[in-house]
Coordinates of C-alpha atoms in Angstrom, one line a residue:
M1 CA 27.0 5.0 -0.3
K2 CA 23.8 6.8 0.8
S3 CA 20.7 4.6 0.7
L4 CA 17.1 4.6 2.0
V5 CA 17.3 2.3 5.0
L6 CA 14.4 0.8 7.0
E7 CA 15.9 0.8 10.4
K8 CA 12.9 -0.7 12.2
V9 CA 9.1 -0.4 12.0
N10 CA 8.1 3.2 11.2
E11 CA 11.7 4.4 11.2
L12 CA 13.5 5.3 7.9
S13 CA 16.8 7.0 7.3
L14 CA 18.9 8.3 4.4
R15 CA 22.5 7.3 5.3
D16 CA 25.6 5.7 4.1
F17 CA 25.1 2.0 4.2
P18 CA 27.8 -0.7 3.6
I19 CA 26.9 -3.2 0.9
E20 CA 28.5 -6.6 1.2
K21 CA 31.4 -7.1 -1.1
S22 CA 29.7 -10.2 -2.7
E23 CA 26.8 -8.0 -3.8
E24 CA 29.1 -5.3 -5.3
T25 CA 31.5 -7.7 -7.1
L26 CA 30.9 -7.7 -10.9
G27 CA 30.7 -11.2 -12.3
A28 CA 31.3 -12.1 -15.9
H29 CA 27.6 -12.2 -16.7
D30 CA 26.7 -9.2 -14.6
V31 CA 26.2 -5.5 -15.3
R32 CA 26.6 -2.5 -12.9
I33 CA 23.7 -0.1 -13.1
K34 CA 23.3 3.5 -12.0
M35 CA 19.8 3.9 -10.6
H36 CA 17.5 6.5 -12.0
T37 CA 13.9 5.9 -11.0
V38 CA 12.5 3.6 -8.2
G39 CA 8.8 3.1 -7.6
I40 CA 7.3 2.8 -4.1
C41 CA 5.5 -0.5 -3.9
G42 CA 2.8 -1.5 -1.4
S43 CA 5.2 -4.2 -0.1
D44 CA 7.8 -1.5 0.7
V45 CA 5.2 0.5 2.6
H46 CA 4.0 -2.6 4.4
Y47 CA 7.6 -3.4 5.6
Y48 CA 7.9 0.2 6.7
T49 CA 4.6 0.1 8.7
H50 CA 4.5 -3.5 9.9
G51 CA 8.1 -4.9 9.6
S52 CA 7.0 -8.1 8.0
I53 CA 4.9 -9.7 5.2
G54 CA 3.9 -13.2 6.0
P55 CA 7.1 -15.2 6.8
F56 CA 9.4 -12.4 5.6
V57 CA 10.4 -10.5 8.7
V58 CA 12.8 -7.5 8.8
K59 CA 15.3 -8.4 11.6
D60 CA 18.1 -6.0 10.6
P61 CA 18.3 -2.6 8.8
M62 CA 17.3 -3.2 5.2
I63 CA 17.4 -1.0 2.0
L64 CA 13.9 -0.7 0.4
G65 CA 12.8 -0.6 -3.2
H66 CA 12.5 -3.1 -6.1
E67 CA 10.7 -1.3 -9.0
A68 CA 13.6 0.3 -10.8
S69 CA 15.2 1.6 -14.0
G70 CA 18.6 3.0 -14.6
T71 CA 21.7 3.1 -16.9
V72 CA 24.4 0.5 -17.4
I73 CA 27.8 1.9 -16.3
E74 CA 29.9 -1.3 -16.4
T75 CA 29.6 -4.8 -18.0
G76 CA 31.1 -8.1 -17.1
S77 CA 33.5 -9.8 -19.5
A78 CA 30.9 -12.3 -20.8
V79 CA 28.0 -9.8 -21.3
S80 CA 26.9 -9.6 -24.9
T81 CA 23.5 -8.0 -25.1
L82 CA 24.1 -4.9 -23.1
S83 CA 26.6 -2.0 -23.3
V84 CA 27.7 0.9 -21.1
G85 CA 25.1 3.7 -21.6
D86 CA 22.1 1.4 -22.2
R87 CA 19.0 2.4 -20.4
V88 CA 17.5 -0.6 -18.7
C89 CA 14.9 -1.9 -16.3
M90 CA 15.6 -4.9 -14.0
E91 CA 13.6 -7.9 -12.9
P92 CA 14.2 -7.9 -9.1
G93 CA 14.2 -11.7 -8.4
I94 CA 17.3 -13.8 -9.0
P95 CA 16.5 -17.5 -8.8
D96 CA 18.9 -20.4 -8.4
P97 CA 19.6 -21.6 -12.0
N98 CA 20.0 -25.1 -10.8
S99 CA 16.8 -25.4 -8.8
K100 CA 14.1 -27.7 -9.9
A101 CA 11.5 -24.9 -10.1
T102 CA 13.8 -22.8 -12.3
R103 CA 14.6 -25.8 -14.6
L104 CA 10.8 -26.3 -15.0
G105 CA 10.4 -22.7 -16.0
M106 CA 8.8 -21.6 -12.7
Y107 CA 11.7 -19.6 -11.5
N108 CA 9.4 -17.1 -9.6
I109 CA 8.5 -19.8 -7.1
D110 CA 12.0 -21.1 -6.6
P111 CA 12.4 -21.2 -2.8
A112 CA 15.9 -19.9 -3.1
V113 CA 15.0 -16.8 -5.2
R114 CA 16.7 -13.6 -3.9
F115 CA 14.2 -10.8 -4.4
W116 CA 15.2 -7.1 -3.8
A117 CA 13.8 -5.6 -0.6
T118 CA 12.6 -9.0 0.7
P119 CA 14.4 -9.9 4.0
P120 CA 17.3 -10.5 4.2
V121 CA 18.0 -9.2 0.6
H122 CA 18.5 -5.4 0.2
G123 CA 16.6 -3.3 -2.2
I124 CA 17.8 -0.7 -4.6
L125 CA 17.0 2.7 -3.3
R126 CA 20.7 3.4 -3.5
P127 CA 23.0 4.8 -6.2
T128 CA 24.1 1.6 -7.9
C129 CA 23.6 -2.1 -8.0
V130 CA 25.1 -5.2 -9.7
H131 CA 22.6 -7.4 -11.5
P132 CA 22.6 -10.4 -13.9
E133 CA 22.5 -9.6 -17.6
A134 CA 19.7 -12.2 -18.0
F135 CA 17.4 -10.2 -15.7
T136 CA 18.3 -6.8 -17.1
F137 CA 16.3 -5.5 -20.1
K138 CA 17.3 -2.7 -22.6
L139 CA 14.7 0.0 -23.1
P140 CA 13.6 1.4 -26.4
D141 CA 14.0 5.1 -26.8
T142 CA 10.3 5.5 -26.6
V143 CA 10.1 4.2 -23.0
S144 CA 11.0 6.7 -20.3
F145 CA 12.8 5.8 -17.0
G146 CA 9.5 6.4 -15.2
E147 CA 7.6 4.0 -17.4
A148 CA 10.4 1.5 -17.2
A149 CA 10.1 1.5 -13.4
M150 CA 6.4 0.6 -13.9
V151 CA 7.4 -2.6 -15.7
E152 CA 7.7 -4.5 -12.4
P153 CA 4.1 -3.9 -11.2
L154 CA 2.8 -4.3 -14.8
A155 CA 4.5 -7.7 -15.0
V156 CA 2.2 -8.8 -12.2
G157 CA -0.9 -7.9 -14.2
V158 CA 0.5 -9.4 -17.4
H159 CA 1.3 -12.6 -15.6
A160 CA -2.2 -12.7 -14.2
A161 CA -3.8 -12.2 -17.6
T162 CA -1.6 -14.9 -19.1
K163 CA -2.5 -17.4 -16.4
A164 CA -6.2 -16.5 -16.8
Q165 CA -5.9 -17.5 -20.5
V166 CA -7.9 -14.4 -21.6
K167 CA -9.5 -14.8 -25.0
P168 CA -10.6 -12.0 -27.3
G169 CA -14.0 -10.6 -26.3
D170 CA -13.8 -11.8 -22.7
I171 CA -15.4 -9.9 -19.9
A172 CA -13.4 -9.5 -16.7
V173 CA -13.8 -8.1 -13.2
V174 CA -10.9 -6.7 -11.3
L175 CA -11.6 -6.4 -7.6
G176 CA -9.5 -3.4 -6.3
A177 CA -8.4 -0.2 -8.0
G178 CA -5.0 0.0 -6.5
P179 CA -1.8 0.0 -8.6
I180 CA -1.9 -3.8 -9.2
G181 CA -5.6 -3.8 -9.9
L182 CA -5.2 -1.0 -12.5
V183 CA -2.3 -2.6 -14.3
T184 CA -4.2 -5.9 -14.3
A185 CA -7.1 -4.2 -15.9
L186 CA -4.9 -2.7 -18.6
A187 CA -3.2 -6.1 -19.1
A188 CA -6.6 -7.8 -19.4
I189 CA -7.6 -5.4 -22.1
A190 CA -4.3 -5.8 -24.0
A191 CA -4.9 -9.6 -23.8
G192 CA -8.2 -9.2 -25.5
C193 CA -10.9 -8.4 -23.0
A194 CA -13.8 -6.4 -24.5
R195 CA -14.9 -5.0 -21.1
V196 CA -13.3 -4.8 -17.7
Y197 CA -15.2 -3.9 -14.5
V198 CA -13.0 -2.4 -11.8
T199 CA -14.3 -2.3 -8.3
D200 CA -13.4 -0.3 -5.2
I201 CA -15.0 1.7 -2.4
V202 CA -12.9 4.9 -2.9
E203 CA -14.6 7.0 -5.6
R204 CA -11.4 8.9 -6.6
K205 CA -9.7 5.6 -7.4
L206 CA -12.6 4.5 -9.5
E207 CA -12.5 7.8 -11.4
I208 CA -8.8 7.2 -12.2
A209 CA -9.7 3.7 -13.3
A210 CA -12.4 4.8 -15.7
S211 CA -10.1 7.4 -17.2
L212 CA -7.5 4.8 -18.3
H213 CA -9.4 3.1 -21.1
P214 CA -13.0 3.2 -22.6
A215 CA -13.3 -0.5 -22.0
I216 CA -13.1 0.0 -18.2
T217 CA -16.3 0.4 -16.2
S218 CA -15.9 1.4 -12.6
V219 CA -18.2 0.1 -9.9
N220 CA -18.3 1.4 -6.3
V221 CA -19.1 -1.8 -4.3
A222 CA -20.0 0.3 -1.3
S223 CA -23.3 1.2 -3.1
E224 CA -23.6 -1.4 -5.8
S225 CA -23.2 -5.2 -6.1
I226 CA -20.7 -6.1 -8.7
A227 CA -22.4 -9.5 -9.1
D228 CA -25.7 -7.8 -9.8
R229 CA -24.2 -5.3 -12.2
V230 CA -22.3 -8.0 -14.2
S231 CA -25.4 -10.3 -14.3
K232 CA -27.5 -7.5 -15.6
D233 CA -25.0 -6.5 -18.3
T234 CA -24.4 -10.1 -19.4
G235 CA -28.0 -11.4 -19.5
G236 CA -27.4 -13.3 -16.3
W237 CA -24.3 -15.2 -17.6
G238 CA -21.4 -13.5 -15.7
A239 CA -17.8 -12.5 -16.2
N240 CA -15.3 -14.9 -17.9
V241 CA -12.5 -13.9 -15.5
V242 CA -12.4 -12.4 -12.0
F243 CA -9.1 -11.0 -10.7
E244 CA -8.9 -10.5 -7.0
A245 CA -6.4 -7.7 -6.4
T246 CA -7.5 -6.2 -3.1
G247 CA -5.8 -8.5 -0.6
S248 CA -8.9 -8.1 1.5
P249 CA -10.4 -11.3 3.0
R250 CA -13.9 -9.7 2.9
A251 CA -13.6 -8.9 -0.8
A252 CA -12.1 -12.4 -1.5
Q253 CA -15.1 -14.1 0.0
G254 CA -17.3 -13.1 -3.0
I255 CA -14.9 -14.0 -5.8
F256 CA -17.2 -16.5 -7.4
E257 CA -20.4 -14.4 -7.4
P258 CA -19.8 -12.5 -10.6
L259 CA -18.2 -15.4 -12.4
C260 CA -19.8 -17.3 -15.3
P261 CA -20.0 -21.1 -15.5
G262 CA -16.6 -22.4 -16.6
G263 CA -14.9 -19.1 -15.8
C264 CA -11.6 -18.4 -14.1
V265 CA -10.7 -16.7 -10.8
V266 CA -7.2 -15.4 -10.4
L267 CA -6.0 -14.6 -6.9
I268 CA -3.4 -11.8 -7.0
G269 CA -3.8 -9.8 -3.8
G270 CA -1.6 -11.1 -1.0
Q271 CA -3.8 -12.3 1.9
S272 CA -2.5 -11.7 5.4
E273 CA -4.8 -14.5 6.8
P274 CA -6.7 -17.5 5.6
I275 CA -9.8 -16.5 3.5
A276 CA -13.3 -18.0 3.4
Y277 CA -13.5 -20.1 0.2
D278 CA -17.0 -21.0 -1.1
A279 CA -16.2 -24.4 -2.6
G280 CA -19.8 -25.0 -3.5
A281 CA -20.0 -21.8 -5.6
A282 CA -16.8 -22.8 -7.3
M283 CA -18.0 -26.4 -7.9
V284 CA -21.3 -25.5 -9.5
R285 CA -19.5 -23.2 -11.9
E286 CA -16.7 -25.7 -12.5
A287 CA -14.5 -22.7 -11.9
R288 CA -10.8 -22.7 -12.6
V289 CA -8.7 -21.0 -9.9
E290 CA -5.2 -19.6 -10.5
N291 CA -2.8 -18.1 -8.0
I292 CA -0.2 -15.4 -8.7
F293 CA 3.2 -15.1 -7.0
R294 CA 5.0 -12.2 -8.7
Y295 CA 5.6 -13.1 -12.4
A296 CA 7.8 -15.1 -14.8
H297 CA 8.8 -14.7 -18.4
V298 CA 6.9 -11.4 -19.0
F299 CA 9.3 -8.5 -18.6
P300 CA 10.2 -8.4 -22.3
R301 CA 6.5 -8.5 -23.2
C302 CA 5.8 -5.6 -20.9
V303 CA 8.7 -3.5 -22.3
D304 CA 7.4 -4.2 -25.9
M305 CA 3.8 -3.2 -25.0
L306 CA 5.0 0.0 -23.4
A307 CA 7.1 0.8 -26.5
S308 CA 4.3 0.1 -28.9
G309 CA 1.7 2.0 -26.9
T310 CA -0.4 -1.1 -26.4
I311 CA -0.4 -0.3 -22.7
D312 CA 0.1 3.3 -21.3
V313 CA 1.2 3.5 -17.7
K314 CA 2.0 7.2 -17.7
P315 CA -1.4 8.2 -16.1
L316 CA -0.6 5.8 -13.2
I317 CA 2.5 7.8 -12.2
T318 CA 0.9 10.4 -10.1
R319 CA 3.7 11.9 -8.0
T320 CA 7.5 11.9 -8.1
F321 CA 10.0 12.8 -5.3
E322 CA 13.7 13.6 -5.3
F323 CA 15.9 11.1 -3.5
D324 CA 16.5 13.4 -0.5
Q325 CA 12.7 13.4 0.0
S326 CA 12.5 9.6 0.2
V327 CA 11.5 9.5 3.9
E328 CA 8.7 12.1 3.3
A329 CA 7.6 10.1 0.2
F330 CA 7.2 6.9 2.3
E331 CA 5.3 8.8 5.0
I332 CA 2.9 10.1 2.3
A333 CA 2.6 6.7 0.7
A334 CA 1.8 5.1 4.1
S335 CA -1.2 7.6 4.4
A336 CA -2.6 6.1 1.2
P337 CA -3.8 9.3 -0.5
P338 CA -6.8 8.4 -2.7
S339 CA -5.6 10.5 -5.6
D340 CA -2.3 8.8 -5.9
V341 CA -1.6 5.5 -7.8
K342 CA 2.1 5.2 -8.1
M343 CA 4.7 7.4 -6.4
Q344 CA 8.3 7.3 -7.7
I345 CA 11.6 8.4 -6.4
L346 CA 14.3 10.0 -8.7
L347 CA 17.9 9.3 -7.8
P348 CA 20.7 11.8 -8.3
Q349 CA 22.3 11.6 -11.8

């Protein structure tokens, strides 16, 4: 079974890779899926270039990839909502159904969750996988495989907008015009924001952001203060919500500056080190602070919004590669081309 394997830092190979029998055995509530499209995520690239993310360290060869869509080719005996031939996308984290976090509805922060391409769990840049029916979602005919593979990153933005408790007419700031920042901006608009400011220091990324929706205003923070811009545009009041999606300690230091009194800050970007937190700035605003770890309960919402056209992720898919170009695709992704948002890999059909 040929897969894209991270052998060690900065070394990838396409080779036959044995999958443990326990992962390939079809249970009564499982489906077997033939992979079609897999997106390249920043975490995949970080494992490739650094070999670890926080406490998750690649110690043995690992298959990459967790943003995926495909077709059901086999169903377990107890599966009732899916059939062979159904086009699907998959939520990549499988929690322990008996854990306290899962029973409380917070399955994404279950310490025992098994998440694709997070050591020691293999990803799905491979021909097929077995996955629980409960975390596999049928696609409407109007949603393409490429769009479906975008549901996973979109889920992060929808989860963030949900936790922010966005209200109709809110003004938001998204720090960072990477893939997660852009889907967060689209999710915030879908949730009701009247205006969303997206910041970055790369002009091409800001041009892409501004092209996505008329409610998006791009601000290059290399030359303009986002706090000053928002203050000017809101009569000195500030933004209702600030989403931090850069993962940059420097950017995170100023998260309260554009925020209005009583506003909410949502920390999305993973920080590789502790960040400076201005408790005084938070206190005088009586700011609410939310933290995001992946997502929960939002995949069906994302699929429905793509199907209805409420959110359009097609402009974010900027380049596709064939499976035999996977190593080259990761090399390009690691160079962070400013004109690319989401790169995807198409598997043989």
